[in-house]
Backbone as a printed PyTorch tensor [residue, N CA C, xyz], in Angstrom:
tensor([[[-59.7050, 150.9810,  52.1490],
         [-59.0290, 149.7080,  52.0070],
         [-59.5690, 149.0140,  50.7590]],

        [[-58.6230, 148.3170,  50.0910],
         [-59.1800, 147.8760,  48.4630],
         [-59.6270, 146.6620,  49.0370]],

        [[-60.8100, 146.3490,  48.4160],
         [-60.9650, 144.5710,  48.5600],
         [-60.5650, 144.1240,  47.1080]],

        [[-60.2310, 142.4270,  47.4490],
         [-59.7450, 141.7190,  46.1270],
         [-61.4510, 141.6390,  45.7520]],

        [[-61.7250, 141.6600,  44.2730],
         [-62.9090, 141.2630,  43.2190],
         [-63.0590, 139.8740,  43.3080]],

        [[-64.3100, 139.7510,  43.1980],
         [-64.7070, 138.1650,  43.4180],
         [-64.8310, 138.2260,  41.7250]],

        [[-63.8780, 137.0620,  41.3850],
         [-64.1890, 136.2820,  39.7090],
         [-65.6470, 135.3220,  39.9000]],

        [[-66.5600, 135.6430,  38.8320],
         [-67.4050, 135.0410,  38.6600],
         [-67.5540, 133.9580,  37.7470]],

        [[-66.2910, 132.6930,  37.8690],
         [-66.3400, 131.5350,  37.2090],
         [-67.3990, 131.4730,  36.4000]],

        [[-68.7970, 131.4080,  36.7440],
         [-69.7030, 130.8740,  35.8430],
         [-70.1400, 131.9780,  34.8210]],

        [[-69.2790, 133.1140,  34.4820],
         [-69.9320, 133.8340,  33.8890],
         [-68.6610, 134.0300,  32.3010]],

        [[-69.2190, 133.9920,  31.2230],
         [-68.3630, 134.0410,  30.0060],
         [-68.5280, 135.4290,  29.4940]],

        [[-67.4990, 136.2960,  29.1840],
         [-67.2000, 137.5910,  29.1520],
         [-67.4980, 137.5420,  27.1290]],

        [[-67.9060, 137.3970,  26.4040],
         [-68.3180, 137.5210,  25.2100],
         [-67.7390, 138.8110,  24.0220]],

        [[-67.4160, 139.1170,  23.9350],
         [-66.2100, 140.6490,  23.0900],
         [-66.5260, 140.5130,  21.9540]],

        [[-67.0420, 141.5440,  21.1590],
         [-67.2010, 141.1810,  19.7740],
         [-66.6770, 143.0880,  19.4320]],

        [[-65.6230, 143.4360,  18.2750],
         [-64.9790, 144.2150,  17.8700],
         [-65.2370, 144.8110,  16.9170]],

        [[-65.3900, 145.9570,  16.2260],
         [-65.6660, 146.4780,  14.9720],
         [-66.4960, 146.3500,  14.1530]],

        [[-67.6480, 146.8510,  13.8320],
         [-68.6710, 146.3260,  12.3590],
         [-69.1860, 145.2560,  13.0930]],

        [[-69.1490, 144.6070,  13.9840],
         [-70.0120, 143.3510,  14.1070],
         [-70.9060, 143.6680,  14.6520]],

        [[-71.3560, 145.1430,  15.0890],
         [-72.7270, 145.7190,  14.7950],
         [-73.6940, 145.6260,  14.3830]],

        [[-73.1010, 145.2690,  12.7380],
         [-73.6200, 145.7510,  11.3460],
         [-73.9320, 144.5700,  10.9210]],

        [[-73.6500, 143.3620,  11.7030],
         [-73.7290, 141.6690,  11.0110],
         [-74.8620, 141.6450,  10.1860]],

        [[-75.3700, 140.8330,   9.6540],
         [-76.9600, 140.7090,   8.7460],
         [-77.1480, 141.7370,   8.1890]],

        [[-76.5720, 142.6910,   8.1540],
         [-76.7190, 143.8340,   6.7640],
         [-75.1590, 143.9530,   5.8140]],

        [[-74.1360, 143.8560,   6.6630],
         [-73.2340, 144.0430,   6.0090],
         [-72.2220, 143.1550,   5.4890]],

        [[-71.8420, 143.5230,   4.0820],
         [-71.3700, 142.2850,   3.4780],
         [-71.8930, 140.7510,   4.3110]],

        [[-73.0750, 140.7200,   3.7560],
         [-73.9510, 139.0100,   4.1230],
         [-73.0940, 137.7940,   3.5110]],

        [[-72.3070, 138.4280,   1.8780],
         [-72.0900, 137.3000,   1.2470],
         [-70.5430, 136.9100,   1.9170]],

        [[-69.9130, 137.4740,   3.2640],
         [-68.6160, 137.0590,   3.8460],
         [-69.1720, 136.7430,   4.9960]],

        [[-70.3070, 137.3190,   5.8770],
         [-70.4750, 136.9260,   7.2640],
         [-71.7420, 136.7520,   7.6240]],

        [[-72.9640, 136.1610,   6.7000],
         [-74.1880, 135.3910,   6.5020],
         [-75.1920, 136.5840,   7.3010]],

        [[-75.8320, 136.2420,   7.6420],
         [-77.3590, 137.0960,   7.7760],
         [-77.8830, 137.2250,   9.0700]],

        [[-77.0710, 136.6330,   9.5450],
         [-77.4620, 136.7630,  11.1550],
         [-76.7580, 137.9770,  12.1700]],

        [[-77.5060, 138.1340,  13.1460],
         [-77.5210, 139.7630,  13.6250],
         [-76.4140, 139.2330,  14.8810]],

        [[-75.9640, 140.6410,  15.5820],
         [-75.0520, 140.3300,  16.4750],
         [-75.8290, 139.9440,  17.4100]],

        [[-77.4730, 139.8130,  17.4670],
         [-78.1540, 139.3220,  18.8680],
         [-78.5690, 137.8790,  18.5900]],

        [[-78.4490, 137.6810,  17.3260],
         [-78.6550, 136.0280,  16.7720],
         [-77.5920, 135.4850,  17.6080]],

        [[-76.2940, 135.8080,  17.7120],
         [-74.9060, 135.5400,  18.4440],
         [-75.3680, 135.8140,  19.6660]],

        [[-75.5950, 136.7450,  20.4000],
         [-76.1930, 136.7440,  21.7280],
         [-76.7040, 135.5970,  22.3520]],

        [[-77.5910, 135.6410,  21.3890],
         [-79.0180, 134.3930,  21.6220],
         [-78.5520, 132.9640,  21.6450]],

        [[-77.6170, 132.7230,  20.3700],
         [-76.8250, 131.2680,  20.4450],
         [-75.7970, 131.0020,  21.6890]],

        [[-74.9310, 132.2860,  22.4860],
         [-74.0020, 131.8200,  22.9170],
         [-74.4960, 131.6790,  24.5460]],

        [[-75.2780, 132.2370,  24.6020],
         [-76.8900, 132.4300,  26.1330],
         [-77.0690, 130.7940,  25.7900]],

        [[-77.9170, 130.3290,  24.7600],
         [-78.3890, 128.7440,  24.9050],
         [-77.0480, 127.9460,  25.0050]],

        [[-76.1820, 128.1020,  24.3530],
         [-74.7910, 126.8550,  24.0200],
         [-74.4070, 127.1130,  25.7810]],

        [[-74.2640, 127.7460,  26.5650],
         [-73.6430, 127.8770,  28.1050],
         [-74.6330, 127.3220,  28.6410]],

        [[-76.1160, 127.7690,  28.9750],
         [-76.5690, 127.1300,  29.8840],
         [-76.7880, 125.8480,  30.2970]],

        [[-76.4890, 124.9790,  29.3130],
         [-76.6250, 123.3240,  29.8870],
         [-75.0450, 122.9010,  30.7040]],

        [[-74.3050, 123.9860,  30.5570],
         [-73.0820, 124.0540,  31.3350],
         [-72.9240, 124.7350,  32.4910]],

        [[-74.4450, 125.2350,  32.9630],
         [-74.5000, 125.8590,  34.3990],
         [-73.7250, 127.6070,  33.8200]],

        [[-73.3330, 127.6550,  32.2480],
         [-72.5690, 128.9910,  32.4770],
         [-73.6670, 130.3790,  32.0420]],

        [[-73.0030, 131.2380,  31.9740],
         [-73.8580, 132.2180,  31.3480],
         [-73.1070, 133.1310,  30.7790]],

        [[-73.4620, 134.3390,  30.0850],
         [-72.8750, 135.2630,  28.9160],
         [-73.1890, 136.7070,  29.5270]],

        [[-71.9590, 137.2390,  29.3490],
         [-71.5320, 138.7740,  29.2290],
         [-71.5850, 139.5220,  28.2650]],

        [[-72.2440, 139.6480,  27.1330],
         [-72.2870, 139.7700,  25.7560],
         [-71.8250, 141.5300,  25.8530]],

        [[-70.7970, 141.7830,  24.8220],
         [-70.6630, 143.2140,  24.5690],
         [-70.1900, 143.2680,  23.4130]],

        [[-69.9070, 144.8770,  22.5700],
         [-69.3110, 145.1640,  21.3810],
         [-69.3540, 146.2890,  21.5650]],

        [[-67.7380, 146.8600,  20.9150],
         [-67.7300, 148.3510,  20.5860],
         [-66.9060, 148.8020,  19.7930]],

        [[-67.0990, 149.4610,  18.7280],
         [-65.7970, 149.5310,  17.7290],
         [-64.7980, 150.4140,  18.1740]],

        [[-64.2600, 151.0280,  19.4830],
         [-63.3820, 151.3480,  19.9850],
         [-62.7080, 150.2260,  21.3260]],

        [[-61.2600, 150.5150,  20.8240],
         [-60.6130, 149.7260,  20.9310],
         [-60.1420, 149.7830,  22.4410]],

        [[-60.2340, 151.2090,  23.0650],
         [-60.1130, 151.4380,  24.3710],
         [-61.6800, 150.8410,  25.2400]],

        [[-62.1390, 150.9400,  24.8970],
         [-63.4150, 149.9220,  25.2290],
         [-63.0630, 148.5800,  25.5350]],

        [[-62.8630, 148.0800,  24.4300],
         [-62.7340, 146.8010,  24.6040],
         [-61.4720, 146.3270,  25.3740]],

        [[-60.5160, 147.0560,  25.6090],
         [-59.5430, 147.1510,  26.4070],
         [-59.7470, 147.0010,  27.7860]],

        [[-60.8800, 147.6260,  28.1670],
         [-61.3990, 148.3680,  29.4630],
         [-62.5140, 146.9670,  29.5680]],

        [[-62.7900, 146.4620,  28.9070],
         [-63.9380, 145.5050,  29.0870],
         [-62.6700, 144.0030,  29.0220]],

        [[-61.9050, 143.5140,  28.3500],
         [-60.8310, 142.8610,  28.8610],
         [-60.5760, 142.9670,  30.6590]],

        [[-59.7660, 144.1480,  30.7840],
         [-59.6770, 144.1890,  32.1400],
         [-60.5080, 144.0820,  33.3100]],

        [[-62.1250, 144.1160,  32.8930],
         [-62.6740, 143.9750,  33.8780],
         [-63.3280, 142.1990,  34.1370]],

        [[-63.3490, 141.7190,  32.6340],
         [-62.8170, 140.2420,  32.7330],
         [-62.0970, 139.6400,  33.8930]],

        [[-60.7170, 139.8880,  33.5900],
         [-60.0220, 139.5010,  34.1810],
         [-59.7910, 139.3330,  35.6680]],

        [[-60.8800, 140.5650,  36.2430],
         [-61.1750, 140.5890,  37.6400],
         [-62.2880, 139.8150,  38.2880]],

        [[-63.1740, 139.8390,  36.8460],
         [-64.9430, 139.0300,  37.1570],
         [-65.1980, 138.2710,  36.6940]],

        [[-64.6640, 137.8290,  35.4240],
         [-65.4850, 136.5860,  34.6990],
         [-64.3310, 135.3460,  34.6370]],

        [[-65.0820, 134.2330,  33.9110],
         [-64.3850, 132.8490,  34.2650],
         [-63.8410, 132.7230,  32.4640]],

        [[-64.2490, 133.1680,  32.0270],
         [-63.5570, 133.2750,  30.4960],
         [-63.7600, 134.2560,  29.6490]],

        [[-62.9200, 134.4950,  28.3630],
         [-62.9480, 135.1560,  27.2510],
         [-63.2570, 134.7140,  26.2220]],

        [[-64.2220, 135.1660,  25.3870],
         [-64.5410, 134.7290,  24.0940],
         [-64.2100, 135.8690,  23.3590]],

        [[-63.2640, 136.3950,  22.2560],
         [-63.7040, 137.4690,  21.7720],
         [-63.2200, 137.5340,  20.1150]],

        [[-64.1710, 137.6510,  19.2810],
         [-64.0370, 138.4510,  18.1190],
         [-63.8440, 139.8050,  17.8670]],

        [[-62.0200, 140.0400,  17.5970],
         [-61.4950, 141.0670,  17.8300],
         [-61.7180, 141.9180,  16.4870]],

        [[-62.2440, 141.4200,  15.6390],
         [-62.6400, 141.5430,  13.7650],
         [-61.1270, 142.2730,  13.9440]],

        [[-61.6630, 143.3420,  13.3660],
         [-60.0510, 144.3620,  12.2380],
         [-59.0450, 144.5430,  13.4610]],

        [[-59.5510, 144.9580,  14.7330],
         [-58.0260, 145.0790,  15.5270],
         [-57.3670, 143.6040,  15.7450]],

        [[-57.8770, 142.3960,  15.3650],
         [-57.2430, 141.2100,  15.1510],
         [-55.4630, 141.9160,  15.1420]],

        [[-55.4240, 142.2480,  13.7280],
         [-54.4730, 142.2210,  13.1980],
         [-53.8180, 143.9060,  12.9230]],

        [[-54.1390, 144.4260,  14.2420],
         [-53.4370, 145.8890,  14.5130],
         [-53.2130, 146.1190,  15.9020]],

        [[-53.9280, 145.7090,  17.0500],
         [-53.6230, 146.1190,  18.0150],
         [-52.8550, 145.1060,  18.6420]],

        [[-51.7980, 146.2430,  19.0810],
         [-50.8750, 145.2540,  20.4150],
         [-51.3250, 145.8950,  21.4180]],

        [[-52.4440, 146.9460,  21.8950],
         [-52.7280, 147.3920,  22.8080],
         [-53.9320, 145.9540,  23.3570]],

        [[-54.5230, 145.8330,  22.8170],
         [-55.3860, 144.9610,  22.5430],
         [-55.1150, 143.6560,  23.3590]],

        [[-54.0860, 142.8660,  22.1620],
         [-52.8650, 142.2220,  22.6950],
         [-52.4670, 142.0080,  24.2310]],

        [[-51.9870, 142.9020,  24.5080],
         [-51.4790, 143.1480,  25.5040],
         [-52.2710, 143.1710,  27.3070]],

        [[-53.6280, 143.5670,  26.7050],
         [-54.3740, 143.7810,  27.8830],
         [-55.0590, 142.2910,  28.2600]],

        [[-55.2410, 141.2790,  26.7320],
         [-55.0860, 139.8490,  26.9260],
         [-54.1500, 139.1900,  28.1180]],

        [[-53.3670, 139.3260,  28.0280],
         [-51.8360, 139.2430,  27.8750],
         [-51.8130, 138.9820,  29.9370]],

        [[-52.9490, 139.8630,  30.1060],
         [-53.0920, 140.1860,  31.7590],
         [-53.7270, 139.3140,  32.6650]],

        [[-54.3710, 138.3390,  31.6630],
         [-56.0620, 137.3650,  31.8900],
         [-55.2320, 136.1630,  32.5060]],

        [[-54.0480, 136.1290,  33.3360],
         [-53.5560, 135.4260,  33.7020],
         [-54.2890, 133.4290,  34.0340]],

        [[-54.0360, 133.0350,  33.4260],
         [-54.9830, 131.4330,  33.4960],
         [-56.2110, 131.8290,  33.1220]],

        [[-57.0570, 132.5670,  32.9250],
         [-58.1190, 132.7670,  32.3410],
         [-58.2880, 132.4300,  30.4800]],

        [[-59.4380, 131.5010,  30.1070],
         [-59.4290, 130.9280,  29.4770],
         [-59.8910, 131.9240,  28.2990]],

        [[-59.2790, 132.0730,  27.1310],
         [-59.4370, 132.8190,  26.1610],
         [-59.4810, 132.3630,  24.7740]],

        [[-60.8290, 132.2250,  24.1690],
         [-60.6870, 131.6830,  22.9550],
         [-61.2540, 132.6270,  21.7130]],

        [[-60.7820, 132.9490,  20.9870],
         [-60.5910, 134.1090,  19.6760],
         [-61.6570, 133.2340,  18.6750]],

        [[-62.8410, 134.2190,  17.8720],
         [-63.7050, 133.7310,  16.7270],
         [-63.9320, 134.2030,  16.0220]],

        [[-63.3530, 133.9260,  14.9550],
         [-64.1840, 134.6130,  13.4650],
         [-64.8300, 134.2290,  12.6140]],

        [[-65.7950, 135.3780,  12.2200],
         [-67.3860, 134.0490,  11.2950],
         [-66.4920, 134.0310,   9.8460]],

        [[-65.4620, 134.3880,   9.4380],
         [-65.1860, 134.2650,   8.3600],
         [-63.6300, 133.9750,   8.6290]],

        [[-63.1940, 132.8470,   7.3330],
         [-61.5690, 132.1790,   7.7430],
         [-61.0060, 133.5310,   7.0970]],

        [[-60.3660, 133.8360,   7.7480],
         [-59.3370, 135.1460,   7.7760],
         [-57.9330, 134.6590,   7.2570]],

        [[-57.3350, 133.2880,   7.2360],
         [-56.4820, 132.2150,   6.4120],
         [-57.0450, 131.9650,   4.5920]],

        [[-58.2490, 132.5640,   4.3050],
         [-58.2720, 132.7140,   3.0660],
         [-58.9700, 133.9640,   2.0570]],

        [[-58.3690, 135.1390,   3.3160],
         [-59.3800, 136.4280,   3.0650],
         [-57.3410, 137.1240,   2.5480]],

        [[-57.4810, 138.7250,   2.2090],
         [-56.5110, 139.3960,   2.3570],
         [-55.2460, 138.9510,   3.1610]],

        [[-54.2140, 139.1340,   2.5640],
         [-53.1600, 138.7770,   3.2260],
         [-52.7490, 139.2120,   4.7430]],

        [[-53.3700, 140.7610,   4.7420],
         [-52.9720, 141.3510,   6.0040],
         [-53.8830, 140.7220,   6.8090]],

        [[-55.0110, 139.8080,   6.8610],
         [-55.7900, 139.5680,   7.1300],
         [-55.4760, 137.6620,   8.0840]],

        [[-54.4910, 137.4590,   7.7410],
         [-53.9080, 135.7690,   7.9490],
         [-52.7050, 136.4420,   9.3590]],

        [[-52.5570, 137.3910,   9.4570],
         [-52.2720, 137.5330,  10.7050],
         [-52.7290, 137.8400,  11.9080]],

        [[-53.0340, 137.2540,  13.0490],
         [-53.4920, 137.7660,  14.6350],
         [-52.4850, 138.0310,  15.5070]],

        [[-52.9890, 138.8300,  15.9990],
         [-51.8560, 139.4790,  17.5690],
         [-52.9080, 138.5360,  18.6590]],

        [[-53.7470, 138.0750,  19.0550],
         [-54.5150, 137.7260,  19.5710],
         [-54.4620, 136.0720,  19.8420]],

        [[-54.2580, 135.4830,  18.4140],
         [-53.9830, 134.0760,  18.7400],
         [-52.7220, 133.4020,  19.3330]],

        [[-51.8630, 133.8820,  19.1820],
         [-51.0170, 133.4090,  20.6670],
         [-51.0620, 133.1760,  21.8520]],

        [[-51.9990, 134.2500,  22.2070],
         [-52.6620, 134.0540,  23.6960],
         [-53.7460, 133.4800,  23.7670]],

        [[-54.2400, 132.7830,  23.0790],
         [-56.0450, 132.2270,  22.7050],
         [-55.7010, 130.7870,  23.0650]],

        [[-56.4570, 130.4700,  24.0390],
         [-56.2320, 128.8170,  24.1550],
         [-56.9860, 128.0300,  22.7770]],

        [[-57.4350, 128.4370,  22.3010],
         [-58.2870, 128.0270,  20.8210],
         [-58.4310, 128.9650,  19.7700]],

        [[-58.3710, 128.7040,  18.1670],
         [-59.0190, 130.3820,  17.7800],
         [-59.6780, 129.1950,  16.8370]],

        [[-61.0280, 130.0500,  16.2920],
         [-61.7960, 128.9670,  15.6280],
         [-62.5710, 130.3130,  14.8320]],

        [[-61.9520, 129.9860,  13.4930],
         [-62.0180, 130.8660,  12.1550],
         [-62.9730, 130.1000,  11.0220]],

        [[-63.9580, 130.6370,  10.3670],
         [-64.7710, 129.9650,   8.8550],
         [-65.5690, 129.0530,   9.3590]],

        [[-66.2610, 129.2090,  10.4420],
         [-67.0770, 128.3110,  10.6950],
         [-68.5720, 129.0400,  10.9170]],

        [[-68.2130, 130.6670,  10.5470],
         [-69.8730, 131.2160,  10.8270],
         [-70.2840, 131.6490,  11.9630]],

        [[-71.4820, 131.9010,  12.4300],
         [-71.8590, 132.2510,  13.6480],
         [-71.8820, 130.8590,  14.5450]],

        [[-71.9050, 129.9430,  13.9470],
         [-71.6320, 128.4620,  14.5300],
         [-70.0220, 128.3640,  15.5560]],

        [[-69.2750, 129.2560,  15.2140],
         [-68.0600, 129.2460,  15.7310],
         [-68.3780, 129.4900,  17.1420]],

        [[-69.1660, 130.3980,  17.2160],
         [-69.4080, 130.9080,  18.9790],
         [-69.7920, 130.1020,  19.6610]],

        [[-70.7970, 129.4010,  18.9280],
         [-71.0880, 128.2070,  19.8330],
         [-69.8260, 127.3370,  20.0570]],

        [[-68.8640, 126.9020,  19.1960],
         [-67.7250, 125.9050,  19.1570],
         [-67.1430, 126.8170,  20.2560]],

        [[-66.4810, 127.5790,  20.2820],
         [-66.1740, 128.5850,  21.2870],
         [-66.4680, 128.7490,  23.1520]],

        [[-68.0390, 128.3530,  22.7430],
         [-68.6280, 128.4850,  24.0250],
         [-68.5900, 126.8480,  24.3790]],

        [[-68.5560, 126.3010,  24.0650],
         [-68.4580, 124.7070,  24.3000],
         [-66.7520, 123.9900,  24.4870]],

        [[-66.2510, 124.8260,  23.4620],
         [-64.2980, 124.6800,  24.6700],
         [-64.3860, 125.5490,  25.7610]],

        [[-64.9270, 126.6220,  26.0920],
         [-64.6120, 127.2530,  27.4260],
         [-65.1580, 126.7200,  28.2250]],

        [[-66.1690, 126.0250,  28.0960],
         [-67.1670, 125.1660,  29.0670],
         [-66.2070, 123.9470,  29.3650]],

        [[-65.3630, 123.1150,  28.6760],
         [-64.1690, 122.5060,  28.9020],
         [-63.3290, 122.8360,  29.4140]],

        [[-62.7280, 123.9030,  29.2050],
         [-61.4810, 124.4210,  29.8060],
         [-61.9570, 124.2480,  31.2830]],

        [[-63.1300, 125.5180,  31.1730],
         [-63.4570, 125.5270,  32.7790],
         [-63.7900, 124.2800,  33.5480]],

        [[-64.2380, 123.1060,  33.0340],
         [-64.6300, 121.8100,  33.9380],
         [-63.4730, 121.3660,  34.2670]],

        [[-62.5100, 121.5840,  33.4090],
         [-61.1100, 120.6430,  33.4550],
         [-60.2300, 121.3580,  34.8420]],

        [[-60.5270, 122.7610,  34.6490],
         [-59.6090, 123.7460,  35.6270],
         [-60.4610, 123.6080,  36.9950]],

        [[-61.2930, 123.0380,  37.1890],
         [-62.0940, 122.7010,  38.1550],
         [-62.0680, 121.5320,  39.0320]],

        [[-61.9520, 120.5150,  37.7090],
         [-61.4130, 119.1500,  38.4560],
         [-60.2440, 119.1980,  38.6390]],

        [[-59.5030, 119.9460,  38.6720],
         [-57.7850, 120.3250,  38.3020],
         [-57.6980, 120.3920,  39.8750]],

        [[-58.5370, 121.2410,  40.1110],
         [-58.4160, 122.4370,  41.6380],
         [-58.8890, 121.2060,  42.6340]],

        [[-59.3900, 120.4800,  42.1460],
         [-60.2700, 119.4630,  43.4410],
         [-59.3320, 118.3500,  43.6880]],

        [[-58.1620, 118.2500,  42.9790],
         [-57.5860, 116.9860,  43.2060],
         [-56.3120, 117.4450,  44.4560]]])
């Protein structure tokens, strides 16, 4: 017999996509010097005065992150994810968003992608993003983690009335 998955509201599902591995070594002079655990580390402190906490992952395959979407959607209370290059290629991607039914999803990139390559000013991702927050650095995650901490208080007092 299947049981339904208990969603773990207080927990923020964190997604980081492609090369963001490589942060603080690669190209520094587009996405500054800080490591993908500097991001770890910031988006762990920015939740906890919100009672929340972090799911932190990355994988430059895209069925991964697909598979880590969906299990979101069963366990955690939000999405944060920097989709880097499948931004603007996957509708598989897309699509598995697409599933996070009321689940709060906000898209980040440490670099404005509105003044990088042209192919680059398009997302499959921000349509479904209750926020996307681009050129603001590793500082974005925190901005990021501080609207989902909103969303979720709001969808909370929402439920109590």
């Amino acid at each position: 017999m299947a049981t339904t998955p208990v969603r773990d509201r207080s927990t923020i599902m964190v997604l980081n996509g492609p090369n963001l591995n490589l942060l603080g070594r690669r190209q520094p002079e587009i996405y500054g010097t800080d490591t993908l655990a500097d991001i770890e580390k910031l988006v762990a402190v920015t939740a906890a005065p919100h009672g929340l906490t972090t799911d932190c992952r990355q994988s430059n395959h895209e069925g991964q992150l697909i598979d880590w979407v969906h299990e979101a959607r069963e366990h955690h209370g939000a999405v944060i994810i920097n989709p880097a290059g499948y931004s603007h290629t996957s509708v598989a991607l897309r699509d598995a968003l697409a599933t996070c039914d009321g689940l709060p999803i906000v898209e980040v990139h440490i670099s404005n992608i509105h003044q990088r390559e042209a192919f680059r000013h398009h997302s499959y991702v921000s349509a479904l993003a209750n926020g996307v927050i681009a050129g603001c650095g590793v500082q974005g995650y925190a901005f990021a983690v501080e609207r989902v901490a909103a969303l979720l208080a709001s969808a909370k007092a929402q439920a109590q009335v």
